[in-house]
Coordinates of C-alpha atoms and ligand atoms in Angstrom, one line a residue:
Chain A
M1 CA -14.6 -47.9 -93.7
N2 CA -11.5 -45.8 -94.0
D3 CA -13.2 -42.5 -93.5
K4 CA -11.1 -40.2 -91.5
V5 CA -12.7 -38.9 -88.3
P6 CA -13.0 -35.1 -88.6
D7 CA -10.7 -33.3 -86.2
K8 CA -13.5 -31.6 -84.3
L9 CA -14.7 -34.9 -83.0
L10 CA -11.3 -35.7 -81.5
K11 CA -11.7 -32.8 -79.1
I12 CA -13.9 -34.5 -76.6
D13 CA -12.5 -33.6 -73.2
R14 CA -13.3 -36.2 -70.5
S15 CA -11.9 -34.1 -67.7
L16 CA -15.2 -32.3 -67.1
A17 CA -17.2 -35.5 -66.6
Q18 CA -14.5 -36.9 -64.4
K19 CA -15.3 -34.1 -61.8
F20 CA -18.7 -35.7 -61.2
I21 CA -18.2 -39.4 -61.8
K22 CA -16.9 -40.3 -58.4
T23 CA -20.0 -39.0 -56.5
P24 CA -22.8 -41.7 -56.3
G25 CA -25.6 -40.8 -58.7
Q26 CA -23.6 -38.3 -60.7
N27 CA -22.1 -40.3 -63.6
P28 CA -22.8 -38.1 -66.6
Y29 CA -22.0 -41.0 -69.0
L30 CA -25.2 -42.8 -68.0
C31 CA -27.3 -40.2 -69.7
Y32 CA -28.9 -41.5 -72.9
Q33 CA -30.6 -38.3 -73.9
C34 CA -34.2 -39.3 -73.3
N35 CA -35.1 -35.7 -72.5
K36 CA -37.2 -36.5 -69.5
C37 CA -35.3 -34.1 -67.2
S38 CA -36.0 -31.2 -69.6
C39 CA -39.7 -32.1 -70.0
G40 CA -40.5 -31.8 -66.3
C41 CA -38.3 -28.8 -65.6
P42 CA -40.2 -25.7 -64.6
A43 CA -37.4 -23.4 -65.9
A44 CA -36.8 -25.2 -69.3
H45 CA -38.8 -22.6 -71.3
K46 CA -36.3 -19.9 -70.2
M47 CA -33.2 -22.0 -70.9
T48 CA -31.3 -21.9 -74.2
L49 CA -29.3 -24.9 -73.0
L50 CA -31.8 -27.4 -71.6
P51 CA -31.0 -29.9 -68.8
H52 CA -30.5 -32.8 -71.2
Q53 CA -28.3 -30.7 -73.4
I54 CA -26.3 -29.6 -70.4
M55 CA -25.8 -33.3 -69.7
R56 CA -24.5 -33.9 -73.2
A57 CA -22.2 -30.9 -72.9
V58 CA -20.8 -32.4 -69.7
Q59 CA -20.3 -35.8 -71.5
L60 CA -18.4 -34.1 -74.3
G61 CA -16.4 -31.8 -72.0
Q62 CA -17.9 -28.6 -73.6
M63 CA -17.5 -26.3 -70.6
E64 CA -17.5 -23.4 -73.1
M65 CA -21.1 -24.1 -74.1
I66 CA -22.1 -23.9 -70.4
L67 CA -20.1 -20.8 -69.8
D68 CA -21.5 -19.1 -72.9
N69 CA -25.0 -18.7 -71.6
D70 CA -26.7 -18.4 -68.2
S71 CA -29.2 -21.3 -68.5
I72 CA -27.9 -23.1 -65.4
F73 CA -28.8 -20.0 -63.3
Y74 CA -32.4 -20.5 -64.2
C75 CA -32.5 -23.7 -62.3
S76 CA -34.4 -23.4 -59.0
F77 CA -33.0 -26.7 -57.7
C78 CA -36.4 -28.3 -57.4
H79 CA -35.0 -31.8 -58.0
T80 CA -37.8 -32.8 -60.4
C81 CA -35.2 -33.9 -62.9
L82 CA -33.3 -35.9 -60.2
E83 CA -36.5 -37.8 -59.3
R84 CA -37.5 -38.5 -62.8
C85 CA -34.3 -39.5 -64.6
P86 CA -34.7 -43.2 -65.6
Q87 CA -30.9 -43.6 -65.3
G88 CA -30.8 -42.4 -61.7
I89 CA -28.7 -39.4 -62.5
A90 CA -28.9 -36.5 -60.0
V91 CA -29.2 -33.9 -62.8
S92 CA -30.0 -31.1 -60.3
E93 CA -26.8 -31.8 -58.3
I94 CA -24.7 -31.8 -61.5
I95 CA -26.2 -28.4 -62.5
S96 CA -25.6 -27.2 -59.0
K97 CA -21.9 -28.0 -59.2
L98 CA -21.7 -26.4 -62.6
K99 CA -23.1 -23.2 -61.1
G100 CA -20.1 -23.2 -58.7
M101 CA -17.6 -23.9 -61.4
V102 CA -19.0 -21.1 -63.6
A103 CA -19.1 -18.7 -60.6
K104 CA -15.4 -19.3 -60.0
I105 CA -14.7 -18.4 -63.6
K106 CA -17.2 -15.6 -64.3
G107 CA -17.8 -14.3 -60.8
M108 CA -20.3 -15.1 -58.1
P109 CA -23.8 -13.8 -58.4
S110 CA -24.1 -10.8 -56.0
A111 CA -27.1 -12.4 -54.2
Y112 CA -24.9 -15.3 -53.1
K113 CA -21.9 -13.1 -52.2
D114 CA -24.3 -11.1 -49.9
E115 CA -25.5 -14.3 -48.4
F116 CA -21.9 -15.4 -47.5
K117 CA -21.1 -12.0 -46.2
M118 CA -24.2 -11.8 -43.9
I119 CA -23.5 -15.3 -42.6
A120 CA -19.9 -14.3 -41.8
E121 CA -21.0 -11.1 -40.1
T122 CA -24.0 -12.2 -38.1
G123 CA -24.5 -15.9 -38.5
R124 CA -27.8 -15.2 -40.2
T125 CA -28.9 -14.4 -43.8
S126 CA -31.6 -11.9 -42.9
P127 CA -31.2 -8.8 -40.8
L128 CA -32.4 -8.3 -37.2
T129 CA -33.9 -4.8 -37.4
S130 CA -35.6 -2.9 -34.6
A131 CA -38.9 -3.4 -36.3
V132 CA -38.3 -7.2 -36.1
R133 CA -37.4 -6.9 -32.4
R134 CA -40.6 -4.9 -31.8
R135 CA -42.8 -7.4 -33.6
R136 CA -41.3 -10.3 -31.7
E137 CA -41.9 -8.6 -28.4
Q138 CA -45.5 -7.9 -29.3
L139 CA -46.0 -11.6 -30.1
G140 CA -44.3 -12.6 -26.8
L141 CA -41.5 -14.3 -28.6
P142 CA -38.1 -14.6 -26.9
S143 CA -35.6 -11.8 -27.9
L144 CA -32.9 -12.8 -30.4
S145 CA -29.3 -12.1 -29.9
E146 CA -27.5 -9.8 -32.3
T147 CA -25.3 -12.5 -33.7
V148 CA -25.6 -16.3 -33.6
G149 CA -23.1 -19.1 -33.7
K150 CA -20.3 -17.3 -31.8
G151 CA -18.6 -16.0 -34.9
E152 CA -17.6 -19.5 -35.9
A153 CA -19.3 -19.4 -39.3
K154 CA -16.9 -16.6 -40.3
K155 CA -13.9 -18.7 -39.2
I156 CA -15.2 -21.6 -41.3
I157 CA -15.8 -19.5 -44.4
K158 CA -12.3 -18.0 -44.0
K159 CA -10.9 -21.6 -43.9
T160 CA -12.3 -22.7 -47.2
E161 CA -11.2 -21.6 -50.7
I162 CA -14.6 -19.8 -51.4
I163 CA -13.4 -16.7 -49.4
S164 CA -11.2 -15.5 -52.3
Y165 CA -14.3 -15.6 -54.6
I166 CA -16.5 -13.7 -52.1
E167 CA -14.0 -10.9 -51.8
K168 CA -13.5 -10.6 -55.6
Chain B
M1 CA -25.6 -49.9 -59.6
L2 CA -28.1 -47.2 -59.7
R3 CA -28.0 -44.4 -57.1
K4 CA -31.2 -45.5 -55.5
E5 CA -29.8 -49.0 -54.9
I6 CA -26.5 -47.7 -53.6
I7 CA -28.1 -45.4 -51.2
N8 CA -30.7 -48.0 -50.1
K9 CA -27.9 -50.4 -49.3
E10 CA -26.2 -47.8 -47.3
M11 CA -29.3 -46.9 -45.3
G12 CA -29.5 -50.3 -43.6
N13 CA -28.7 -49.3 -40.0
Q14 CA -31.5 -48.3 -37.8
E15 CA -31.3 -44.9 -36.1
I16 CA -32.3 -44.2 -32.6
T17 CA -33.7 -40.8 -31.7
K18 CA -31.7 -39.0 -29.0
K19 CA -33.7 -37.6 -26.1
Q20 CA -32.8 -35.7 -23.0
E21 CA -34.9 -36.3 -20.0
N22 CA -36.9 -33.1 -20.2
Y23 CA -36.7 -32.4 -23.9
D24 CA -37.7 -34.0 -27.1
Y25 CA -35.9 -31.9 -29.7
L26 CA -33.5 -29.0 -30.1
L27 CA -35.3 -26.2 -32.0
F28 CA -33.6 -25.0 -35.1
L29 CA -35.3 -21.6 -35.9
G30 CA -33.3 -20.8 -39.1
C31 CA -32.9 -17.2 -40.4
L32 CA -36.1 -16.3 -42.3
I33 CA -38.8 -17.3 -39.8
P34 CA -37.6 -15.5 -36.6
T35 CA -36.7 -12.3 -38.5
S36 CA -39.2 -11.9 -41.3
L37 CA -42.1 -14.3 -40.5
P38 CA -42.4 -14.4 -36.7
Y39 CA -46.1 -15.4 -37.0
M40 CA -44.8 -18.8 -38.3
E41 CA -42.6 -19.1 -35.2
I42 CA -45.4 -18.4 -32.7
A43 CA -47.7 -20.9 -34.3
A44 CA -45.1 -23.6 -34.3
R45 CA -44.2 -23.0 -30.7
K46 CA -47.8 -22.9 -29.5
S47 CA -49.0 -26.0 -31.4
L48 CA -46.0 -28.1 -30.3
E49 CA -46.5 -26.9 -26.7
I50 CA -50.2 -28.0 -26.8
L51 CA -49.2 -31.4 -28.3
N52 CA -46.6 -31.8 -25.5
I53 CA -43.5 -31.8 -27.7
K54 CA -40.8 -30.2 -25.6
L55 CA -38.2 -28.0 -27.2
K56 CA -34.8 -26.9 -26.0
E57 CA -33.2 -23.8 -27.5
T58 CA -29.7 -22.5 -28.1
N59 CA -28.0 -19.4 -29.4
D60 CA -25.2 -21.4 -30.9
F61 CA -26.9 -22.4 -34.2
A62 CA -26.1 -20.2 -37.2
C63 CA -27.6 -20.2 -40.7
C64 CA -28.3 -23.8 -41.9
P65 CA -27.0 -22.7 -44.7
D66 CA -29.0 -22.3 -47.9
P67 CA -29.2 -25.6 -49.9
V68 CA -29.4 -23.8 -53.3
G69 CA -27.0 -20.8 -53.5
I70 CA -24.4 -21.6 -50.8
K71 CA -24.3 -25.3 -51.7
A72 CA -23.9 -24.6 -55.4
M73 CA -21.1 -22.0 -54.8
D74 CA -19.0 -24.4 -52.7
E75 CA -20.2 -27.7 -51.4
I76 CA -17.5 -28.2 -48.8
T77 CA -18.2 -24.8 -47.2
W78 CA -21.9 -25.7 -47.3
L79 CA -21.2 -29.0 -45.6
S80 CA -18.9 -27.5 -43.0
L81 CA -21.3 -24.8 -42.0
G82 CA -24.1 -27.4 -41.8
A83 CA -21.9 -29.8 -39.8
R84 CA -21.1 -27.0 -37.3
N85 CA -24.8 -26.8 -36.5
L86 CA -24.9 -30.6 -36.2
C87 CA -22.0 -30.4 -33.7
V88 CA -24.0 -28.0 -31.6
A89 CA -26.8 -30.6 -31.3
Q90 CA -24.3 -33.3 -30.7
K91 CA -22.9 -31.4 -27.7
I92 CA -26.3 -30.8 -26.2
G93 CA -27.3 -34.4 -26.9
L94 CA -30.6 -33.8 -28.8
D95 CA -31.9 -34.3 -32.3
I96 CA -32.9 -31.3 -34.4
L97 CA -36.4 -30.1 -35.2
T98 CA -36.6 -27.6 -38.1
L99 CA -39.4 -25.3 -39.1
C100 CA -38.3 -24.8 -42.8
N101 CA -37.9 -27.0 -45.8
G102 CA -34.6 -25.4 -46.6
C103 CA -33.1 -26.0 -43.2
Y104 CA -34.5 -29.5 -43.3
E105 CA -32.9 -30.3 -46.6
T106 CA -29.5 -28.8 -45.7
L107 CA -29.2 -30.4 -42.3
K108 CA -30.6 -33.8 -43.2
E109 CA -28.6 -34.1 -46.3
T110 CA -25.4 -32.9 -44.5
S111 CA -26.0 -35.5 -41.8
H112 CA -26.6 -38.1 -44.5
I113 CA -23.5 -37.3 -46.6
L114 CA -21.2 -37.2 -43.6
K115 CA -22.5 -40.6 -42.5
E116 CA -22.1 -42.2 -45.9
Q117 CA -18.9 -40.6 -47.1
K118 CA -16.0 -41.0 -44.6
E119 CA -13.5 -39.1 -46.8
T120 CA -15.8 -36.1 -46.9
L121 CA -16.4 -36.3 -43.1
E122 CA -12.6 -36.1 -42.6
K123 CA -12.3 -33.1 -44.9
V124 CA -15.1 -31.3 -43.0
N125 CA -13.7 -32.2 -39.6
K126 CA -10.4 -30.7 -40.7
I127 CA -12.1 -27.4 -41.4
L128 CA -14.2 -27.7 -38.1
S129 CA -11.0 -28.1 -36.1
S130 CA -10.5 -24.4 -36.6
V131 CA -13.5 -23.8 -34.3
N132 CA -12.6 -26.8 -32.0
K133 CA -15.4 -29.0 -33.2
E134 CA -15.6 -32.5 -34.5
Y135 CA -18.7 -34.1 -36.0
K136 CA -19.2 -37.8 -35.2
G137 CA -22.0 -38.4 -37.6
N138 CA -25.1 -39.3 -35.5
I139 CA -27.6 -36.4 -35.4
I140 CA -31.1 -37.0 -36.8
V141 CA -32.9 -34.0 -38.3
K142 CA -36.7 -33.7 -38.5
H143 CA -39.2 -31.2 -40.0
I144 CA -42.0 -30.1 -37.8
A145 CA -44.5 -31.7 -40.2
E146 CA -42.6 -35.0 -39.9
V147 CA -42.9 -34.9 -36.1
L148 CA -46.6 -34.0 -36.4
Y149 CA -47.3 -36.7 -38.9
K150 CA -45.1 -39.6 -37.8
E151 CA -44.8 -39.1 -34.1
V152 CA -48.0 -37.3 -32.9
G153 CA -50.0 -38.8 -35.8
T154 CA -53.2 -37.7 -37.4
S155 CA -55.6 -39.7 -35.2
K156 CA -54.1 -38.1 -32.0
I157 CA -54.3 -34.7 -33.7
S158 CA -58.0 -35.2 -34.7
S159 CA -58.8 -36.3 -31.1
V160 CA -57.5 -33.0 -29.6
V161 CA -59.1 -30.7 -32.2
K162 CA -61.4 -28.3 -30.4
K163 CA -62.7 -26.3 -33.4
P164 CA -63.1 -28.5 -36.4
L165 CA -62.4 -26.4 -39.5
K166 CA -65.6 -27.4 -41.3
N167 CA -66.4 -25.9 -44.7
L168 CA -62.8 -24.8 -45.2
K169 CA -61.2 -25.8 -48.5
V170 CA -57.5 -25.9 -48.4
S171 CA -54.8 -26.2 -51.0
A172 CA -51.8 -28.2 -49.6
F173 CA -48.5 -26.7 -50.7
Y174 CA -45.7 -29.1 -49.8
G175 CA -42.7 -27.4 -51.3
C176 CA -39.9 -29.3 -53.0
H177 CA -37.3 -29.9 -50.3
V178 CA -39.6 -31.5 -47.7
V179 CA -39.7 -34.6 -49.9
R180 CA -36.9 -34.3 -52.4
P181 CA -34.3 -35.8 -53.0
S182 CA -36.6 -38.6 -51.8
E183 CA -33.9 -41.2 -51.1
I184 CA -32.4 -38.8 -48.6
M185 CA -35.5 -37.1 -47.2
E186 CA -37.3 -40.5 -47.0
F187 CA -40.5 -38.7 -45.9
D188 CA -43.1 -39.3 -48.6
D189 CA -43.6 -39.8 -52.4
P190 CA -41.6 -37.1 -54.3
E191 CA -44.3 -36.6 -56.9
N192 CA -47.5 -37.3 -55.1
P193 CA -47.1 -36.9 -51.3
K194 CA -50.1 -37.3 -49.1
F195 CA -49.0 -36.4 -45.5
L196 CA -50.0 -32.7 -45.6
D197 CA -53.4 -33.5 -47.2
E198 CA -53.9 -35.9 -44.3
L199 CA -52.7 -33.5 -41.7
I200 CA -55.2 -30.9 -43.1
E201 CA -58.1 -33.3 -43.1
A202 CA -57.3 -34.3 -39.5
L203 CA -58.4 -30.8 -38.6
G204 CA -61.8 -31.2 -40.2
A205 CA -60.9 -29.2 -43.3
E206 CA -61.1 -30.4 -46.9
S207 CA -57.8 -30.7 -48.8
V208 CA -58.8 -30.0 -52.4
P209 CA -56.8 -31.6 -55.3
R210 CA -55.2 -29.4 -58.0
M211 CA -53.0 -29.6 -61.1
R212 CA -49.2 -29.9 -60.7
K213 CA -49.2 -30.3 -56.9
M214 CA -45.4 -30.4 -56.7
L215 CA -44.5 -27.5 -59.0
C216 CA -41.8 -25.4 -57.4
C217 CA -42.8 -22.1 -55.8
G218 CA -39.8 -20.4 -57.4
A219 CA -38.5 -18.8 -54.2
P220 CA -34.9 -20.0 -54.7
L221 CA -34.6 -17.8 -57.7
L222 CA -35.8 -14.6 -56.0
G223 CA -32.2 -13.2 -55.6
V224 CA -30.9 -14.3 -59.0
N225 CA -33.9 -14.3 -61.4
M226 CA -36.8 -12.3 -60.1
E227 CA -38.9 -12.6 -63.2
L228 CA -38.9 -16.4 -63.5
S229 CA -39.3 -16.7 -59.8
L230 CA -42.6 -14.7 -59.8
E231 CA -43.7 -16.5 -62.9
M232 CA -43.4 -19.9 -61.2
A233 CA -45.3 -18.6 -58.1
K234 CA -48.0 -17.2 -60.5
N235 CA -48.4 -20.6 -62.2
N236 CA -49.0 -22.1 -58.8
L237 CA -51.5 -19.4 -57.8
D238 CA -53.4 -20.1 -61.1
Y239 CA -53.7 -23.8 -60.3
I240 CA -54.6 -23.1 -56.7
K241 CA -57.3 -20.6 -57.7
A242 CA -58.7 -23.0 -60.2
S243 CA -59.0 -25.7 -57.6
G244 CA -61.6 -23.7 -55.7
A245 CA -59.5 -23.6 -52.5
D246 CA -60.2 -20.8 -49.9
C247 CA -56.6 -20.7 -48.8
I248 CA -53.1 -22.1 -49.3
V249 CA -51.3 -24.0 -46.5
T250 CA -47.5 -24.1 -46.6
L251 CA -44.7 -25.9 -44.7
C252 CA -41.8 -23.5 -45.5
P253 CA -41.0 -19.8 -45.1
F254 CA -39.8 -19.5 -48.7
C255 CA -43.1 -20.8 -50.2
Q256 CA -44.9 -18.7 -47.6
T257 CA -43.0 -15.6 -48.8
Q258 CA -43.9 -16.3 -52.4
F259 CA -47.6 -16.7 -51.7
D260 CA -48.1 -14.1 -49.0
R261 CA -45.6 -11.3 -49.4
N262 CA -45.2 -11.6 -53.1
Q263 CA -48.9 -12.3 -54.0
A264 CA -49.6 -8.6 -54.4
V265 CA -46.5 -8.1 -56.6
I266 CA -47.7 -10.9 -58.8
Q267 CA -51.2 -9.5 -58.9
R268 CA -49.9 -6.1 -60.1
K269 CA -47.4 -7.6 -62.5
F270 CA -49.9 -9.9 -64.3
N271 CA -53.0 -7.7 -63.6
L272 CA -54.8 -10.5 -61.8
D273 CA -56.8 -10.9 -58.6
Y274 CA -56.2 -14.0 -56.4
N275 CA -56.9 -12.9 -52.9
L276 CA -55.7 -16.3 -51.5
P277 CA -54.6 -16.2 -47.9
A278 CA -51.5 -18.3 -47.2
L279 CA -51.1 -20.0 -43.8
Y280 CA -48.3 -22.0 -42.4
Y281 CA -49.7 -25.5 -41.4
P282 CA -49.1 -24.9 -37.6
E283 CA -51.2 -21.7 -37.8
L284 CA -54.1 -23.8 -39.1
L285 CA -53.4 -26.3 -36.5
C286 CA -53.4 -23.7 -33.7
L287 CA -56.8 -22.4 -34.9
A288 CA -58.2 -26.0 -34.8
L289 CA -56.7 -26.5 -31.4
G290 CA -58.5 -23.5 -30.1
V291 CA -55.7 -20.9 -29.8
E292 CA -57.2 -17.4 -30.0
P293 CA -56.4 -15.8 -33.3
E294 CA -55.3 -12.6 -31.6
K295 CA -52.4 -14.5 -30.2
L296 CA -51.1 -15.6 -33.6
G297 CA -50.2 -12.4 -35.2
F298 CA -52.4 -12.7 -38.3
N299 CA -52.1 -9.0 -38.8
L300 CA -48.6 -9.6 -40.0
H301 CA -49.9 -11.5 -43.1
R302 CA -49.9 -9.4 -46.2
V303 CA -52.9 -11.2 -47.7
K304 CA -55.7 -10.7 -45.1
V305 CA -56.6 -13.9 -43.3
D306 CA -60.0 -12.5 -42.0
P307 CA -62.2 -14.2 -44.5
I308 CA -60.8 -17.6 -43.4
L309 CA -61.2 -16.7 -39.7
E310 CA -64.8 -15.7 -40.3
K311 CA -65.4 -18.9 -42.1
I312 CA -64.2 -21.2 -39.3
L313 CA -64.8 -19.4 -36.1
Ligands
SF4_401 S1 -33.6 -37.8 -67.8 FE1 -31.6 -38.7 -67.3 S2 -31.1 -40.0 -69.1 FE2 -32.8 -38.7 -69.7 S3 -31.9 -37.0 -70.7 FE3 -32.1 -36.4 -68.6 S4 -30.2 -36.9 -67.6 FE4 -30.3 -38.0 -69.6
SF4_402 S1 -33.7 -28.9 -60.5 FE1 -33.3 -27.3 -61.9 S2 -32.9 -28.4 -63.9 FE2 -33.9 -29.9 -62.5 S3 -36.1 -29.7 -63.0 FE3 -35.7 -28.3 -61.3 S4 -35.3 -26.3 -62.2 FE4 -35.1 -27.9 -63.8

């Protein structure tokens, strides 16, 4: 048993898994590759890196594999994988965090940028048009104010580090 | 220790619902319902009024925010925006009633995380200090269906039904986030929930079973992956059609958007014909409670509801 371990295997990077390990239910090392998460995933047929493979990539610290394709952005966050994992791993939550990490490297999807901008501007994510006002009036619903939340959402967003990625 | 065990251990303390003398809950409208789907709002308001659940309102709430996109992009921003809403309820002194699965998940999970993780609460409160707020970690968040099922109850609902919805076959569409993640939502089984089926049957209608009851509607992907989003909605429509249901009943404006507004898009794209009206549960409830359909804004539905109204009235 004096075979040398090939160099490539030595490049396991534990720092990626460490980003999750402290949150209850997000220890990537508990994954034993049973594939159950991928079997129940409604988006798996579109992914080139399936949920269980994403878990392996996290264990090995292969952020590049995750950055290389857009599989994580096919996840609809339905939590089926979280409910079914026999090891109690919140796969969906790990994928969600990965989306944030990737967005900070490759840029935020424009739909999410728009969401942040609308919340900052009006407090809401959907516009209050004159047609909306008219419809509400016809139904006898109370009128809505132009903005909600006293502009505080904007102050909060400006306080967190995400602001620099929204403006990019 | 597995996550379930850890969380179960932490859930030990009993919660007491806050009530002000004249109100039961603080209404959280969210974004999508009041602007795009006001017919959902009117039905929720009317049914709760009839059932004597008193709501207080405020202009101080902002977007919940979105548990999919905003949370993924930055969890601490998501938690802080959610906690700001919880602070509004804390100041008024009432627990929150939501009309949407998304608002429900965000606010309930935020309240859960901030109660369990002291370090995170400190971080969030530091951010909230910029708007002179501090969350103390004691607001309870409920979904309208939870209040109807657990507080009013199906037997009370049956007893006040004026127009039993006989002969109506309904497909119950729960949506993911009303029950998942189950150890936080703690509402019903995450794979085979029953409460909506029971709420439908309490009105005299039949809740028909179908394949893959808990398959995601696909709405969270609308902005980032339209194609897959519509495909997921289509798969659901296929199962619903095959079940022989006359209509779909939803609990969430995102599912409602997929099945009502986007049904025509899906029909064109896949060259199919479903003609399945989608109703928000409180709309069905209002009909059974005898509210006149003219007052409910059914004309705002994209898929015509008339065949359903003819069948039950
Ligand atoms: S279900 Fe859990 S243990 Fe199985 S492959 Fe997925 S993450 Fe790993
Ligand atoms: S949460 Fe995402 S990865 Fe998990 S089953 Fe749903 S779509 Fe698939």
